[in-house]
Short mmCIF file of C-alpha atoms in Angstrom, two decimals:
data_model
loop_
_atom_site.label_atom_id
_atom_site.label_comp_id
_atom_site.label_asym_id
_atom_site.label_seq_id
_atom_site.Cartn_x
_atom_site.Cartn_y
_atom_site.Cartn_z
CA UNK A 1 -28.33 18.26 14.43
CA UNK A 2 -25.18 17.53 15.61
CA UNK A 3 -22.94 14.63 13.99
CA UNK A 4 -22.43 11.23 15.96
CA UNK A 5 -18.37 11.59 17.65
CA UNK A 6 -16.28 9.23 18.91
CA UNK A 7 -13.41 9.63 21.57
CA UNK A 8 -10.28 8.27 21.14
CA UNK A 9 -6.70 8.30 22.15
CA UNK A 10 -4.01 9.73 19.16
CA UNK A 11 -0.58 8.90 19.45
CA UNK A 12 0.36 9.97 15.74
CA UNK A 13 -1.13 12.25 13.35
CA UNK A 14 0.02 12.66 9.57
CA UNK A 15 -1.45 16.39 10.34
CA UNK A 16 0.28 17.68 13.60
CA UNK A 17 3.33 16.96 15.25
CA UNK A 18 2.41 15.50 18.29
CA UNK A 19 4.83 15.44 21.44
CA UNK A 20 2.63 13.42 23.53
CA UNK A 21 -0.81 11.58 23.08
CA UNK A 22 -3.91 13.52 23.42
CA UNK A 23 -7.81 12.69 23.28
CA UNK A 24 -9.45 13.88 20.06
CA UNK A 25 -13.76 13.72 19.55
CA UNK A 26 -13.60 12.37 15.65
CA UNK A 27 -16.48 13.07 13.48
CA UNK A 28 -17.89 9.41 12.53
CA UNK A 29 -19.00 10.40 8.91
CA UNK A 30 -15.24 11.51 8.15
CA UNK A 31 -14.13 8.33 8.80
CA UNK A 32 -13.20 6.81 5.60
CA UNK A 33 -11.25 3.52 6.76
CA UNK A 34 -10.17 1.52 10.08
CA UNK A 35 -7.79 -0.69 10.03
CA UNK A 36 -6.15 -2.97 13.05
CA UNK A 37 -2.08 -2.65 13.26
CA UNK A 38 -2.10 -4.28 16.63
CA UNK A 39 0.25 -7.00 14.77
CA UNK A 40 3.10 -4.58 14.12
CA UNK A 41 3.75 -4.11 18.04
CA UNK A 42 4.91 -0.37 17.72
CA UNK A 43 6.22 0.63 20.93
CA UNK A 44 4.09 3.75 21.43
CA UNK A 45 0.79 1.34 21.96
CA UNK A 46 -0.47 2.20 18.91
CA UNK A 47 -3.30 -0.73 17.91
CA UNK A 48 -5.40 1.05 15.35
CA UNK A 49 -5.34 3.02 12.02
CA UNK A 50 -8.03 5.47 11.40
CA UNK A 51 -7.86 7.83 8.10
CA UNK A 52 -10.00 10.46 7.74
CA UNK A 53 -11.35 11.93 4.66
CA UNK A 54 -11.34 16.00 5.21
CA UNK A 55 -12.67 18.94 3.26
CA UNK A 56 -10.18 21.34 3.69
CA UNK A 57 -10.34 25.15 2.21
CA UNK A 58 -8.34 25.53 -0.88
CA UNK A 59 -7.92 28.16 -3.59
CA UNK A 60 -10.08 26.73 -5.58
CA UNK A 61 -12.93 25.78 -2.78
CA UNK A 62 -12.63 22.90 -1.25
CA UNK A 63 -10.50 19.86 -1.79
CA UNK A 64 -10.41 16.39 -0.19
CA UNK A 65 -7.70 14.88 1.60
CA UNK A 66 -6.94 12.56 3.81
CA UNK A 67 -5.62 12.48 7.34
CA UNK A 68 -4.26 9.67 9.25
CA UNK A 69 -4.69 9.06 12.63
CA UNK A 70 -2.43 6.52 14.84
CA UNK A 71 -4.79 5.53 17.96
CA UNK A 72 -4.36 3.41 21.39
CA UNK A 73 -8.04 1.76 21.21
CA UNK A 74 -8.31 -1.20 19.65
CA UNK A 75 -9.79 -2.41 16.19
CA UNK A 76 -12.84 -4.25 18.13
CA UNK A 77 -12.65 -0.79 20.39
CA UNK A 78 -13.20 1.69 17.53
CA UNK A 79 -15.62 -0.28 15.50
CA UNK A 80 -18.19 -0.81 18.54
CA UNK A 81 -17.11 3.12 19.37
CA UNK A 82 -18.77 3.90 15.93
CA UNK A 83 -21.32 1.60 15.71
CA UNK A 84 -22.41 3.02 19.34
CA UNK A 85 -22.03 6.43 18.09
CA UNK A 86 -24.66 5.53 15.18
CA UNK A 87 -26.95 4.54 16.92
CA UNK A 88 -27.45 6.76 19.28
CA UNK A 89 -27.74 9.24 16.43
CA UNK A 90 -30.81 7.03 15.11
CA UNK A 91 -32.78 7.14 18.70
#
């Protein structure tokens, strides 16, 4: 069964380089903490901190890390995105 997604709008990634914002489906169970920067007026429209917590492939199997995402929705946005995204996994 597939996992429950949610869309949003990344404007920085500690992962990637990014030269312009893009869309990205996140996986809801990866997300490890939200957090609402909105205050800190960055001039790219950032309003939200997401970090993920990955399984990546290492030499020794795999490893967690984290990954932190810089996003245009807002706190309010991304928390009703999830809790959306949860529940239609439930029905």
């Amino acid at each position: 069964m597939p996992q429950p997604r949610i869309d949003v709008t990344v404007v920085k990634d500690s992962s990637d380089a990014l030269v312009a914002a893009r869309s990205a489906l996140l996986q809801v169970d990866l997300i490890a903490t939200v957090v609402d920067v909105s205050a800190a007026s960055d001039p790219s429209g950032v309003k939200t901190k997401i970090t993920l917590s990955e399984i990546t492939d290492g030499p020794n199997g795999g490893q967690r890390g984290a990954r932190t995402l810089m996003v245009m929705e807002s706190y309010q946005a991304v928390c009703m995105l999830i809790k959306h995204a949860e529940n239609n996994e439930r029905t």
